[in-house]
Structure formats: structure tokens, C-alpha cells
Amino acid sequence: MNNGSSKPSDEEIVRRVIGGDIDAFESILLRYKDHVLKIVTKHVPYREVEETAHDVFVRAYQSLATFKGKSGFKNWLSAIAVRACYDFWRKHYRSRELPMSSLSEDHQEWLEEVMSDRSDQSFDDRVSQEKARELLEWALDRLSPEDRTVLELVYLEGRSGREAADLLGWSVPNVKVRSLRARRKLRHLLAGLVEV
Amino acid sequence: MKWLKRDHTRLKKLLIRAYHEKEKPDVDELWQISVMRHIRSLGPVRSERGYVGLFEQSVWRLAPVTGLLILILIALLLTLDFMPDYEMAKIFIDDPVEFTVVQWFGV
């Protein structure tokens, strides 16, 4: 329990919200706004970030009673954020309402350069980074929501199978198998681009 | 074109960097107000799970025990060499009350 001068703990705020003080949830919103936005920005398109982050906090509020405090509020909220992003892609995958990104010849040329260049030429410039981002988005758009999410968590964020499984609420073997398949698909997609 | 490991590692590095360099949008105060308005409109948090939730919880908790029980019963039936037809006939003949009732009905 905190004294009056320090900030109340997450558990304390949660207790207050559950006790009927809805406004206390604003402290959680202010405390974790940046953390949630950081997660959501990585997983959904830029224009969908605000709406998805909004959804994350609403979901968190609605399931606040299920928070047991085992692994900390931040981890609990992170799992909600990742699952909200996964649900976003599931919904999008079903309706196909977002246009799929496309590539130009420039992207193919850039990829060929990266793959064929034997020297340690730097690909640090801004244009190169932009090309890499667009290429990645193009490839991720062609994966299923499951493959996409696992690939982002394990391959691109470098999380362990256990961490990804905890965030998604899946089993560890499922994450590992899915991750292997998704990596293979990504490789196949990019290889197909070079071979065209 | 061959995908050498070295090439793949370089491409992976570039893709990872591109992934992490996405810019986080600066949400304004209006966004916070809109989230809080939505949350207030939902009303107080329900601290207790509904009957359906409790039922679901207990069903899943009992599922492994039920499964185990079924397996034990199957194993028991197999080891005892249980034959349903034979057992039914035995009960039918051995039980005088049942037998009388059956006779009474003239079966």
C-alpha cells in the first residue's frame, strides 16, 4: 500500500475502478497510453492506430475484473493490445476492406541489389529504409492474420515463443509451428519477387 | 537466384529496422476524452462473473476429470471382459421381482 505522497499502484487503481470509481480509469489511460500506442503502431496501419488503441482501453476496462495481478498490469494490458491488433487483422482479412499494398519495379530492383551485392555496401539511407518498410508491408499483407501476428512478434520483435504465446493466449508449440511456417512463407514471397 | 544465408541475414536486419522505425502518432487530448466518454457510457465494471461465466469456468475445470474418468471406465470394462448381452440376460434371470413383472405382463 502506498502512502499519500507516492502515486497509487496499478492494483490500487484497478480496485478503485472495480469499486465504482470509473474516473480512476483515467489514471490508467494516462499511465499506459504511450505503451499501448507503441504496440499498436507496430501492428496496424498508421491510420487505424487511434481507433485500435481506443478499442484496447475499452476492452481493458470491460475485462478489468478478470485482472489477477499475476504478471503485472503492463503485461496484462500488452496482451490485450496484441490481441486487439490480431482481431483487427482477422476482421480486415474477412472483409478485405483495406487495399493491399503493391510494389513497383523500384522495390524489386532494391531487393535484387540487397540480395546480389556481395560488398558491405550500406543500405542505411532514408530511401532504402522506406523501400524496406514498403516491401515488408507488401509481404505481411499477403499473410494470414495468424502468420502475420506471429511473424511480427517472433521474427521482427525478437520475442521468445513463450512470450508470444502468453501475449496471444496460444500454446507454445502452436506459436513455434506457426512461426516456422510464417517465416517460410515470407521467404517464399520475397524469393518470388527476385525471381520474376 | 540463390538465397544465401548471408543475404538473408542482411535482408532480415533491414526489415527489422524498417519495422521498428514506424513513427508513433501523437494522440491529442480529444482522443483521451473520447476514450473516457466511451468508458463512462459503459457504466461500472461488473466485479462478479455472471452465472453463464461461472458455469463455463466449472465445466472446463471438470473436463479433465471427466475425461480421466471415462478412460478409467473404458480400461475397467476391457479388463473385466464385460459383455453387455450376457450381463443383461443374467440380471433378467437372476432378479425375481423383474422376472415376475415380466411374467405378469405375459412377455
PDB file of C-alpha atoms in Angstrom:
ATOM      1  CA  MET A   1       0.000   0.000   0.000  1.00  0.00           C
ATOM      2  CA  ASN A   2       1.319   3.411  -0.915  1.00  0.00           C
ATOM      3  CA  ASN A   3       1.499   6.438   1.288  1.00  0.00           C
ATOM      4  CA  GLY A   4      -0.228   9.651   0.318  1.00  0.00           C
ATOM      5  CA  SER A   5       2.746  11.270  -1.444  1.00  0.00           C
ATOM      6  CA  SER A   6       3.506   8.480  -3.966  1.00  0.00           C
ATOM      7  CA  LYS A   7       1.444   7.504  -6.947  1.00  0.00           C
ATOM      8  CA  PRO A   8      -1.134   4.762  -6.384  1.00  0.00           C
ATOM      9  CA  SER A   9      -0.178   1.352  -7.741  1.00  0.00           C
ATOM     10  CA  ASP A  10      -1.940  -0.156 -10.731  1.00  0.00           C
ATOM     11  CA  GLU A  11      -3.625  -2.721  -8.480  1.00  0.00           C
ATOM     12  CA  GLU A  12      -4.923   0.050  -6.262  1.00  0.00           C
ATOM     13  CA  ILE A  13      -6.399   1.941  -9.228  1.00  0.00           C
ATOM     14  CA  VAL A  14      -7.953  -1.276 -10.539  1.00  0.00           C
ATOM     15  CA  ARG A  15      -9.577  -1.866  -7.138  1.00  0.00           C
ATOM     16  CA  ARG A  16     -10.955   1.681  -7.168  1.00  0.00           C
ATOM     17  CA  VAL A  17     -12.379   1.288 -10.679  1.00  0.00           C
ATOM     18  CA  ILE A  18     -13.977  -2.046  -9.777  1.00  0.00           C
ATOM     19  CA  GLY A  19     -15.337  -0.378  -6.649  1.00  0.00           C
ATOM     20  CA  GLY A  20     -17.294   2.007  -8.872  1.00  0.00           C
ATOM     21  CA  ASP A  21     -14.879   4.937  -9.366  1.00  0.00           C
ATOM     22  CA  ILE A  22     -14.944   4.961 -13.174  1.00  0.00           C
ATOM     23  CA  ASP A  23     -12.946   8.219 -13.368  1.00  0.00           C
ATOM     24  CA  ALA A  24      -9.963   6.485 -11.748  1.00  0.00           C
ATOM     25  CA  PHE A  25      -9.527   4.646 -15.039  1.00  0.00           C
ATOM     26  CA  GLU A  26      -8.216   7.901 -16.495  1.00  0.00           C
ATOM     27  CA  SER A  27      -5.004   7.394 -14.457  1.00  0.00           C
ATOM     28  CA  ILE A  28      -4.504   4.048 -16.211  1.00  0.00           C
ATOM     29  CA  LEU A  29      -5.185   5.667 -19.561  1.00  0.00           C
ATOM     30  CA  LEU A  30      -2.590   8.389 -18.928  1.00  0.00           C
ATOM     31  CA  ARG A  31      -0.051   5.954 -17.499  1.00  0.00           C
ATOM     32  CA  TYR A  32      -0.215   3.410 -20.330  1.00  0.00           C
ATOM     33  CA  LYS A  33      -1.312   5.485 -23.316  1.00  0.00           C
ATOM     34  CA  ASP A  34       2.195   5.630 -24.813  1.00  0.00           C
ATOM     35  CA  HIS A  35       2.886   1.956 -24.123  1.00  0.00           C
ATOM     36  CA  VAL A  36      -0.319   0.855 -25.874  1.00  0.00           C
ATOM     37  CA  LEU A  37       0.243   3.228 -28.797  1.00  0.00           C
ATOM     38  CA  LYS A  38       3.760   1.864 -29.212  1.00  0.00           C
ATOM     39  CA  ILE A  39       2.448  -1.709 -29.500  1.00  0.00           C
ATOM     40  CA  VAL A  40      -0.489  -0.835 -31.726  1.00  0.00           C
ATOM     41  CA  THR A  41       1.623   1.311 -34.087  1.00  0.00           C
ATOM     42  CA  LYS A  42       3.822  -1.674 -34.870  1.00  0.00           C
ATOM     43  CA  HIS A  43       0.943  -3.964 -35.727  1.00  0.00           C
ATOM     44  CA  VAL A  44      -1.751  -1.976 -37.548  1.00  0.00           C
ATOM     45  CA  PRO A  45      -1.701   0.629 -40.342  1.00  0.00           C
ATOM     46  CA  TYR A  46      -0.965   4.202 -39.229  1.00  0.00           C
ATOM     47  CA  ARG A  47      -4.495   5.485 -39.895  1.00  0.00           C
ATOM     48  CA  GLU A  48      -6.013   2.727 -37.725  1.00  0.00           C
ATOM     49  CA  VAL A  49      -3.789   3.254 -34.681  1.00  0.00           C
ATOM     50  CA  GLU A  50      -6.014   5.664 -32.737  1.00  0.00           C
ATOM     51  CA  GLU A  51      -9.154   3.580 -33.179  1.00  0.00           C
ATOM     52  CA  THR A  52      -7.397   0.334 -32.248  1.00  0.00           C
ATOM     53  CA  ALA A  53      -5.784   1.914 -29.167  1.00  0.00           C
ATOM     54  CA  HIS A  54      -9.236   3.206 -28.189  1.00  0.00           C
ATOM     55  CA  ASP A  55     -10.543  -0.342 -28.509  1.00  0.00           C
ATOM     56  CA  VAL A  56      -7.679  -1.650 -26.343  1.00  0.00           C
ATOM     57  CA  PHE A  57      -8.620   0.598 -23.417  1.00  0.00           C
ATOM     58  CA  VAL A  58     -12.316  -0.214 -23.729  1.00  0.00           C
ATOM     59  CA  ARG A  59     -11.516  -3.943 -23.727  1.00  0.00           C
ATOM     60  CA  ALA A  60      -9.214  -3.477 -20.743  1.00  0.00           C
ATOM     61  CA  TYR A  61     -11.955  -1.673 -18.838  1.00  0.00           C
ATOM     62  CA  GLN A  62     -14.535  -4.337 -19.655  1.00  0.00           C
ATOM     63  CA  SER A  63     -12.290  -7.172 -18.501  1.00  0.00           C
ATOM     64  CA  LEU A  64     -10.786  -5.372 -15.514  1.00  0.00           C
ATOM     65  CA  ALA A  65     -12.490  -7.786 -13.120  1.00  0.00           C
ATOM     66  CA  THR A  66     -10.501 -10.663 -14.638  1.00  0.00           C
ATOM     67  CA  PHE A  67      -7.154  -8.990 -13.846  1.00  0.00           C
ATOM     68  CA  LYS A  68      -5.490 -11.115 -11.172  1.00  0.00           C
ATOM     69  CA  GLY A  69      -2.195  -9.237 -10.952  1.00  0.00           C
ATOM     70  CA  LYS A  70      -0.057 -12.355 -11.526  1.00  0.00           C
ATOM     71  CA  SER A  71       2.242 -10.925 -14.192  1.00  0.00           C
ATOM     72  CA  GLY A  72       1.635  -7.231 -13.641  1.00  0.00           C
ATOM     73  CA  PHE A  73      -0.819  -4.817 -15.186  1.00  0.00           C
ATOM     74  CA  LYS A  74       1.533  -3.760 -18.000  1.00  0.00           C
ATOM     75  CA  ASN A  75       1.874  -7.327 -19.299  1.00  0.00           C
ATOM     76  CA  TRP A  76      -1.851  -7.897 -18.958  1.00  0.00           C
ATOM     77  CA  LEU A  77      -2.575  -4.742 -20.953  1.00  0.00           C
ATOM     78  CA  SER A  78       0.081  -5.644 -23.556  1.00  0.00           C
ATOM     79  CA  ALA A  79      -1.685  -8.965 -24.167  1.00  0.00           C
ATOM     80  CA  ILE A  80      -4.986  -7.121 -24.677  1.00  0.00           C
ATOM     81  CA  ALA A  81      -3.275  -4.724 -27.111  1.00  0.00           C
ATOM     82  CA  VAL A  82      -1.688  -7.535 -29.158  1.00  0.00           C
ATOM     83  CA  ARG A  83      -4.985  -9.458 -29.297  1.00  0.00           C
ATOM     84  CA  ALA A  84      -6.855  -6.319 -30.373  1.00  0.00           C
ATOM     85  CA  CYS A  85      -4.373  -5.901 -33.243  1.00  0.00           C
ATOM     86  CA  TYR A  86      -4.747  -9.565 -34.170  1.00  0.00           C
ATOM     87  CA  ASP A  87      -8.540  -9.152 -34.171  1.00  0.00           C
ATOM     88  CA  PHE A  88      -8.152  -6.073 -36.358  1.00  0.00           C
ATOM     89  CA  TRP A  89      -6.367  -8.163 -38.997  1.00  0.00           C
ATOM     90  CA  ARG A  90      -8.856 -11.022 -38.680  1.00  0.00           C
ATOM     91  CA  LYS A  91     -11.701  -8.592 -39.321  1.00  0.00           C
ATOM     92  CA  HIS A  92      -9.821  -6.994 -42.197  1.00  0.00           C
ATOM     93  CA  TYR A  93      -8.873 -10.386 -43.656  1.00  0.00           C
ATOM     94  CA  ARG A  94     -12.541 -11.445 -43.707  1.00  0.00           C
ATOM     95  CA  SER A  95     -13.896  -8.230 -45.210  1.00  0.00           C
ATOM     96  CA  ARG A  96     -10.833  -7.212 -47.252  1.00  0.00           C
ATOM     97  CA  GLU A  97     -11.867  -3.580 -46.841  1.00  0.00           C
ATOM     98  CA  LEU A  98      -8.301  -2.219 -46.766  1.00  0.00           C
ATOM     99  CA  PRO A  99      -6.475  -2.051 -50.075  1.00  0.00           C
ATOM    100  CA  MET A 100      -3.469  -4.352 -50.376  1.00  0.00           C
ATOM    101  CA  SER A 101      -0.179  -2.584 -50.787  1.00  0.00           C
ATOM    102  CA  SER A 102       1.509  -3.005 -54.145  1.00  0.00           C
ATOM    103  CA  LEU A 103       5.105  -2.853 -55.292  1.00  0.00           C
ATOM    104  CA  SER A 104       6.810  -1.088 -58.149  1.00  0.00           C
ATOM    105  CA  GLU A 105       9.845  -2.169 -60.149  1.00  0.00           C
ATOM    106  CA  ASP A 106      11.960   0.022 -57.846  1.00  0.00           C
ATOM    107  CA  HIS A 107      11.219  -2.309 -54.958  1.00  0.00           C
ATOM    108  CA  GLN A 108      12.222  -5.369 -56.944  1.00  0.00           C
ATOM    109  CA  GLU A 109      15.406  -3.666 -58.035  1.00  0.00           C
ATOM    110  CA  TRP A 110      16.177  -2.688 -54.462  1.00  0.00           C
ATOM    111  CA  LEU A 111      15.599  -6.248 -53.258  1.00  0.00           C
ATOM    112  CA  GLU A 112      17.826  -7.609 -56.015  1.00  0.00           C
ATOM    113  CA  GLU A 113      20.523  -5.144 -55.004  1.00  0.00           C
ATOM    114  CA  VAL A 114      20.320  -6.248 -51.392  1.00  0.00           C
ATOM    115  CA  MET A 115      20.425  -9.895 -52.363  1.00  0.00           C
ATOM    116  CA  SER A 116      23.119  -9.706 -55.006  1.00  0.00           C
ATOM    117  CA  ASP A 117      25.510  -7.186 -53.511  1.00  0.00           C
ATOM    118  CA  ARG A 118      28.495  -9.063 -52.120  1.00  0.00           C
ATOM    119  CA  SER A 119      30.182  -5.997 -50.679  1.00  0.00           C
ATOM    120  CA  ASP A 120      29.275  -4.464 -47.369  1.00  0.00           C
ATOM    121  CA  GLN A 121      27.558  -1.582 -49.066  1.00  0.00           C
ATOM    122  CA  SER A 122      25.455   0.377 -46.659  1.00  0.00           C
ATOM    123  CA  PHE A 123      21.693   0.369 -47.032  1.00  0.00           C
ATOM    124  CA  ASP A 124      21.285   2.949 -44.309  1.00  0.00           C
ATOM    125  CA  ASP A 125      19.862   5.782 -46.362  1.00  0.00           C
ATOM    126  CA  ARG A 126      16.312   7.014 -45.962  1.00  0.00           C
ATOM    127  CA  VAL A 127      15.159   5.747 -49.375  1.00  0.00           C
ATOM    128  CA  SER A 128      16.425   2.286 -48.592  1.00  0.00           C
ATOM    129  CA  GLN A 129      14.610   2.238 -45.264  1.00  0.00           C
ATOM    130  CA  GLU A 130      11.405   3.338 -46.944  1.00  0.00           C
ATOM    131  CA  LYS A 131      11.750   0.622 -49.572  1.00  0.00           C
ATOM    132  CA  ALA A 132      12.329  -1.971 -46.850  1.00  0.00           C
ATOM    133  CA  ARG A 133       9.223  -0.812 -44.969  1.00  0.00           C
ATOM    134  CA  GLU A 134       7.034  -0.912 -48.082  1.00  0.00           C
ATOM    135  CA  LEU A 135       8.381  -4.316 -49.026  1.00  0.00           C
ATOM    136  CA  LEU A 136       7.659  -5.614 -45.542  1.00  0.00           C
ATOM    137  CA  GLU A 137       4.118  -4.239 -45.614  1.00  0.00           C
ATOM    138  CA  TRP A 138       3.565  -5.807 -49.024  1.00  0.00           C
ATOM    139  CA  ALA A 139       4.698  -9.205 -47.759  1.00  0.00           C
ATOM    140  CA  LEU A 140       2.769  -9.005 -44.461  1.00  0.00           C
ATOM    141  CA  ASP A 141      -0.414  -8.061 -46.344  1.00  0.00           C
ATOM    142  CA  ARG A 142      -0.214 -11.408 -48.106  1.00  0.00           C
ATOM    143  CA  LEU A 143      -0.075 -13.472 -44.939  1.00  0.00           C
ATOM    144  CA  SER A 144      -2.972 -14.710 -42.820  1.00  0.00           C
ATOM    145  CA  PRO A 145      -3.667 -12.763 -39.572  1.00  0.00           C
ATOM    146  CA  GLU A 146      -2.168 -15.636 -37.547  1.00  0.00           C
ATOM    147  CA  ASP A 147       1.026 -15.824 -39.604  1.00  0.00           C
ATOM    148  CA  ARG A 148       1.329 -12.071 -39.682  1.00  0.00           C
ATOM    149  CA  THR A 149       0.990 -11.620 -35.916  1.00  0.00           C
ATOM    150  CA  VAL A 150       3.374 -14.437 -35.040  1.00  0.00           C
ATOM    151  CA  LEU A 151       5.929 -13.246 -37.580  1.00  0.00           C
ATOM    152  CA  GLU A 152       5.808  -9.732 -36.148  1.00  0.00           C
ATOM    153  CA  LEU A 153       6.177 -10.902 -32.566  1.00  0.00           C
ATOM    154  CA  VAL A 154       8.832 -13.579 -33.030  1.00  0.00           C
ATOM    155  CA  TYR A 155      10.779 -12.715 -36.185  1.00  0.00           C
ATOM    156  CA  LEU A 156      10.611  -8.920 -36.161  1.00  0.00           C
ATOM    157  CA  GLU A 157      10.361  -8.106 -32.458  1.00  0.00           C
ATOM    158  CA  GLY A 158      12.598 -10.974 -31.367  1.00  0.00           C
ATOM    159  CA  ARG A 159      10.262 -12.289 -28.662  1.00  0.00           C
ATOM    160  CA  SER A 160      10.549 -15.864 -27.449  1.00  0.00           C
ATOM    161  CA  GLY A 161       7.915 -18.474 -28.232  1.00  0.00           C
ATOM    162  CA  ARG A 162       6.765 -18.361 -24.602  1.00  0.00           C
ATOM    163  CA  GLU A 163       6.364 -14.555 -24.631  1.00  0.00           C
ATOM    164  CA  ALA A 164       4.431 -14.626 -27.900  1.00  0.00           C
ATOM    165  CA  ALA A 165       2.259 -17.471 -26.600  1.00  0.00           C
ATOM    166  CA  ASP A 166       1.450 -15.515 -23.424  1.00  0.00           C
ATOM    167  CA  LEU A 167       0.570 -12.406 -25.398  1.00  0.00           C
ATOM    168  CA  LEU A 168      -1.672 -14.253 -27.841  1.00  0.00           C
ATOM    169  CA  GLY A 169      -3.118 -16.772 -25.410  1.00  0.00           C
ATOM    170  CA  TRP A 170      -1.915 -19.652 -27.613  1.00  0.00           C
ATOM    171  CA  SER A 171       0.168 -22.706 -26.726  1.00  0.00           C
ATOM    172  CA  VAL A 172       3.955 -22.535 -27.155  1.00  0.00           C
ATOM    173  CA  PRO A 173       4.085 -25.383 -29.755  1.00  0.00           C
ATOM    174  CA  ASN A 174       1.380 -23.621 -31.773  1.00  0.00           C
ATOM    175  CA  VAL A 175       3.412 -20.398 -31.803  1.00  0.00           C
ATOM    176  CA  LYS A 176       6.587 -22.274 -32.790  1.00  0.00           C
ATOM    177  CA  VAL A 177       4.970 -24.185 -35.636  1.00  0.00           C
ATOM    178  CA  ARG A 178       3.152 -21.091 -36.873  1.00  0.00           C
ATOM    179  CA  SER A 179       6.332 -19.022 -36.662  1.00  0.00           C
ATOM    180  CA  LEU A 180       8.275 -21.536 -38.740  1.00  0.00           C
ATOM    181  CA  ARG A 181       5.573 -21.673 -41.400  1.00  0.00           C
ATOM    182  CA  ALA A 182       5.190 -17.894 -41.491  1.00  0.00           C
ATOM    183  CA  ARG A 183       8.941 -17.389 -41.928  1.00  0.00           C
ATOM    184  CA  ARG A 184       8.937 -19.902 -44.755  1.00  0.00           C
ATOM    185  CA  LYS A 185       6.035 -18.082 -46.426  1.00  0.00           C
ATOM    186  CA  LEU A 186       7.779 -14.706 -46.085  1.00  0.00           C
ATOM    187  CA  ARG A 187      10.931 -16.121 -47.597  1.00  0.00           C
ATOM    188  CA  HIS A 188       8.930 -17.667 -50.438  1.00  0.00           C
ATOM    189  CA  LEU A 189       7.164 -14.347 -51.137  1.00  0.00           C
ATOM    190  CA  LEU A 190      10.410 -12.382 -51.262  1.00  0.00           C
ATOM    191  CA  ALA A 191      12.192 -15.044 -53.306  1.00  0.00           C
ATOM    192  CA  GLY A 192       9.310 -14.952 -55.787  1.00  0.00           C
ATOM    193  CA  LEU A 193       9.847 -11.227 -56.220  1.00  0.00           C
ATOM    194  CA  VAL A 194      13.509 -11.618 -57.062  1.00  0.00           C
ATOM    195  CA  GLU A 195      12.919 -14.481 -59.475  1.00  0.00           C
ATOM    196  CA  VAL A 196      10.298 -12.569 -61.529  1.00  0.00           C
TER     197      VAL A 196
ATOM    198  CA  MET B   1      18.753 -16.502 -57.527  1.00  0.00           C
ATOM    199  CA  LYS B   2      20.198 -18.368 -54.603  1.00  0.00           C
ATOM    200  CA  TRP B   3      19.221 -17.202 -51.160  1.00  0.00           C
ATOM    201  CA  LEU B   4      22.487 -17.354 -49.314  1.00  0.00           C
ATOM    202  CA  LYS B   5      22.335 -17.199 -45.539  1.00  0.00           C
ATOM    203  CA  ARG B   6      24.440 -14.039 -45.560  1.00  0.00           C
ATOM    204  CA  ASP B   7      21.959 -12.292 -47.897  1.00  0.00           C
ATOM    205  CA  HIS B   8      19.047 -13.413 -45.832  1.00  0.00           C
ATOM    206  CA  THR B   9      20.628 -12.074 -42.647  1.00  0.00           C
ATOM    207  CA  ARG B  10      21.221  -8.704 -44.278  1.00  0.00           C
ATOM    208  CA  LEU B  11      17.656  -8.507 -45.558  1.00  0.00           C
ATOM    209  CA  LYS B  12      16.350  -9.570 -42.154  1.00  0.00           C
ATOM    210  CA  LYS B  13      18.297  -6.772 -40.483  1.00  0.00           C
ATOM    211  CA  LEU B  14      16.869  -4.226 -42.926  1.00  0.00           C
ATOM    212  CA  LEU B  15      13.331  -5.482 -42.465  1.00  0.00           C
ATOM    213  CA  ILE B  16      13.620  -5.471 -38.665  1.00  0.00           C
ATOM    214  CA  ARG B  17      14.953  -1.926 -38.680  1.00  0.00           C
ATOM    215  CA  ALA B  18      12.176  -0.793 -41.006  1.00  0.00           C
ATOM    216  CA  TYR B  19       9.611  -2.458 -38.741  1.00  0.00           C
ATOM    217  CA  HIS B  20      10.894  -0.689 -35.621  1.00  0.00           C
ATOM    218  CA  GLU B  21      11.137   2.710 -37.255  1.00  0.00           C
ATOM    219  CA  LYS B  22       7.424   3.227 -37.622  1.00  0.00           C
ATOM    220  CA  GLU B  23       6.517   6.548 -36.090  1.00  0.00           C
ATOM    221  CA  LYS B  24       4.092   6.582 -33.191  1.00  0.00           C
ATOM    222  CA  PRO B  25       1.254   9.069 -33.725  1.00  0.00           C
ATOM    223  CA  ASP B  26       0.807  11.830 -31.168  1.00  0.00           C
ATOM    224  CA  VAL B  27      -2.716  11.492 -29.919  1.00  0.00           C
ATOM    225  CA  ASP B  28      -4.311  14.662 -28.654  1.00  0.00           C
ATOM    226  CA  GLU B  29      -6.431  15.320 -25.611  1.00  0.00           C
ATOM    227  CA  LEU B  30      -9.588  14.809 -27.667  1.00  0.00           C
ATOM    228  CA  TRP B  31      -8.665  11.168 -28.118  1.00  0.00           C
ATOM    229  CA  GLN B  32      -8.351  10.710 -24.345  1.00  0.00           C
ATOM    230  CA  ILE B  33     -11.672  12.478 -23.795  1.00  0.00           C
ATOM    231  CA  SER B  34     -13.336  10.241 -26.370  1.00  0.00           C
ATOM    232  CA  VAL B  35     -11.956   7.067 -24.729  1.00  0.00           C
ATOM    233  CA  MET B  36     -13.098   8.188 -21.271  1.00  0.00           C
ATOM    234  CA  ARG B  37     -16.539   9.165 -22.615  1.00  0.00           C
ATOM    235  CA  HIS B  38     -16.905   5.701 -24.117  1.00  0.00           C
ATOM    236  CA  ILE B  39     -15.831   4.079 -20.845  1.00  0.00           C
ATOM    237  CA  ARG B  40     -18.227   6.164 -18.745  1.00  0.00           C
ATOM    238  CA  SER B  41     -21.044   5.212 -21.113  1.00  0.00           C
ATOM    239  CA  LEU B  42     -20.360   1.541 -20.309  1.00  0.00           C
ATOM    240  CA  GLY B  43     -21.201   2.019 -16.645  1.00  0.00           C
ATOM    241  CA  PRO B  44     -19.464   0.418 -13.642  1.00  0.00           C
ATOM    242  CA  VAL B  45     -17.323  -2.683 -14.063  1.00  0.00           C
ATOM    243  CA  ARG B  46     -19.075  -5.896 -13.092  1.00  0.00           C
ATOM    244  CA  SER B  47     -16.877  -7.400 -10.426  1.00  0.00           C
ATOM    245  CA  GLU B  48     -18.680 -10.731 -10.392  1.00  0.00           C
ATOM    246  CA  ARG B  49     -18.901 -13.047 -13.300  1.00  0.00           C
ATOM    247  CA  GLY B  50     -22.407 -13.967 -14.422  1.00  0.00           C
ATOM    248  CA  TYR B  51     -23.923 -17.410 -13.952  1.00  0.00           C
ATOM    249  CA  VAL B  52     -23.004 -18.334 -17.520  1.00  0.00           C
ATOM    250  CA  GLY B  53     -19.381 -17.369 -16.867  1.00  0.00           C
ATOM    251  CA  LEU B  54     -19.266 -19.377 -13.663  1.00  0.00           C
ATOM    252  CA  PHE B  55     -20.842 -22.362 -15.416  1.00  0.00           C
ATOM    253  CA  GLU B  56     -18.307 -22.144 -18.240  1.00  0.00           C
ATOM    254  CA  GLN B  57     -15.486 -21.949 -15.741  1.00  0.00           C
ATOM    255  CA  SER B  58     -16.632 -25.008 -13.778  1.00  0.00           C
ATOM    256  CA  VAL B  59     -17.312 -27.013 -16.946  1.00  0.00           C
ATOM    257  CA  TRP B  60     -13.754 -26.511 -18.166  1.00  0.00           C
ATOM    258  CA  ARG B  61     -12.339 -27.269 -14.729  1.00  0.00           C
ATOM    259  CA  LEU B  62     -14.254 -30.561 -14.626  1.00  0.00           C
ATOM    260  CA  ALA B  63     -13.403 -31.531 -18.204  1.00  0.00           C
ATOM    261  CA  PRO B  64     -10.022 -33.207 -17.433  1.00  0.00           C
ATOM    262  CA  VAL B  65     -11.514 -35.143 -14.506  1.00  0.00           C
ATOM    263  CA  THR B  66     -14.421 -36.299 -16.674  1.00  0.00           C
ATOM    264  CA  GLY B  67     -12.043 -37.345 -19.441  1.00  0.00           C
ATOM    265  CA  LEU B  68      -9.908 -39.285 -16.992  1.00  0.00           C
ATOM    266  CA  LEU B  69     -12.974 -40.997 -15.529  1.00  0.00           C
ATOM    267  CA  ILE B  70     -14.132 -42.083 -18.989  1.00  0.00           C
ATOM    268  CA  LEU B  71     -10.694 -43.544 -19.722  1.00  0.00           C
ATOM    269  CA  ILE B  72     -10.647 -45.433 -16.407  1.00  0.00           C
ATOM    270  CA  LEU B  73     -14.129 -46.855 -17.063  1.00  0.00           C
ATOM    271  CA  ILE B  74     -13.148 -47.983 -20.554  1.00  0.00           C
ATOM    272  CA  ALA B  75     -10.000 -49.651 -19.203  1.00  0.00           C
ATOM    273  CA  LEU B  76     -12.045 -51.292 -16.456  1.00  0.00           C
ATOM    274  CA  LEU B  77     -14.621 -52.633 -18.914  1.00  0.00           C
ATOM    275  CA  LEU B  78     -11.909 -54.042 -21.142  1.00  0.00           C
ATOM    276  CA  THR B  79     -10.076 -55.791 -18.298  1.00  0.00           C
ATOM    277  CA  LEU B  80     -13.262 -57.229 -16.783  1.00  0.00           C
ATOM    278  CA  ASP B  81     -14.235 -58.750 -20.112  1.00  0.00           C
ATOM    279  CA  PHE B  82     -17.675 -57.199 -19.836  1.00  0.00           C
ATOM    280  CA  MET B  83     -20.282 -58.491 -22.296  1.00  0.00           C
ATOM    281  CA  PRO B  84     -23.450 -56.396 -22.235  1.00  0.00           C
ATOM    282  CA  ASP B  85     -25.802 -59.039 -23.728  1.00  0.00           C
ATOM    283  CA  TYR B  86     -24.684 -61.726 -21.334  1.00  0.00           C
ATOM    284  CA  GLU B  87     -24.856 -59.394 -18.311  1.00  0.00           C
ATOM    285  CA  MET B  88     -28.345 -58.178 -19.266  1.00  0.00           C
ATOM    286  CA  ALA B  89     -29.624 -61.730 -19.615  1.00  0.00           C
ATOM    287  CA  LYS B  90     -28.062 -62.639 -16.264  1.00  0.00           C
ATOM    288  CA  ILE B  91     -29.738 -59.732 -14.486  1.00  0.00           C
ATOM    289  CA  PHE B  92     -33.028 -60.581 -16.177  1.00  0.00           C
ATOM    290  CA  ILE B  93     -32.965 -64.157 -14.954  1.00  0.00           C
ATOM    291  CA  ASP B  94     -31.452 -63.534 -11.517  1.00  0.00           C
ATOM    292  CA  ASP B  95     -33.850 -60.779 -10.445  1.00  0.00           C
ATOM    293  CA  PRO B  96     -37.108 -62.484  -9.297  1.00  0.00           C
ATOM    294  CA  VAL B  97     -39.068 -59.233  -8.990  1.00  0.00           C
ATOM    295  CA  GLU B  98     -38.261 -58.149 -12.519  1.00  0.00           C
ATOM    296  CA  PHE B  99     -38.943 -61.707 -13.671  1.00  0.00           C
ATOM    297  CA  THR B 100     -42.391 -61.752 -12.015  1.00  0.00           C
ATOM    298  CA  VAL B 101     -43.297 -58.444 -13.575  1.00  0.00           C
ATOM    299  CA  VAL B 102     -42.243 -59.733 -16.949  1.00  0.00           C
ATOM    300  CA  GLN B 103     -44.309 -62.913 -16.435  1.00  0.00           C
ATOM    301  CA  TRP B 104     -47.274 -60.887 -15.275  1.00  0.00           C
ATOM    302  CA  PHE B 105     -47.260 -58.972 -18.497  1.00  0.00           C
ATOM    303  CA  GLY B 106     -47.031 -62.238 -20.328  1.00  0.00           C
ATOM    304  CA  VAL B 107     -43.881 -61.459 -22.189  1.00  0.00           C
TER     305      VAL B 107
END
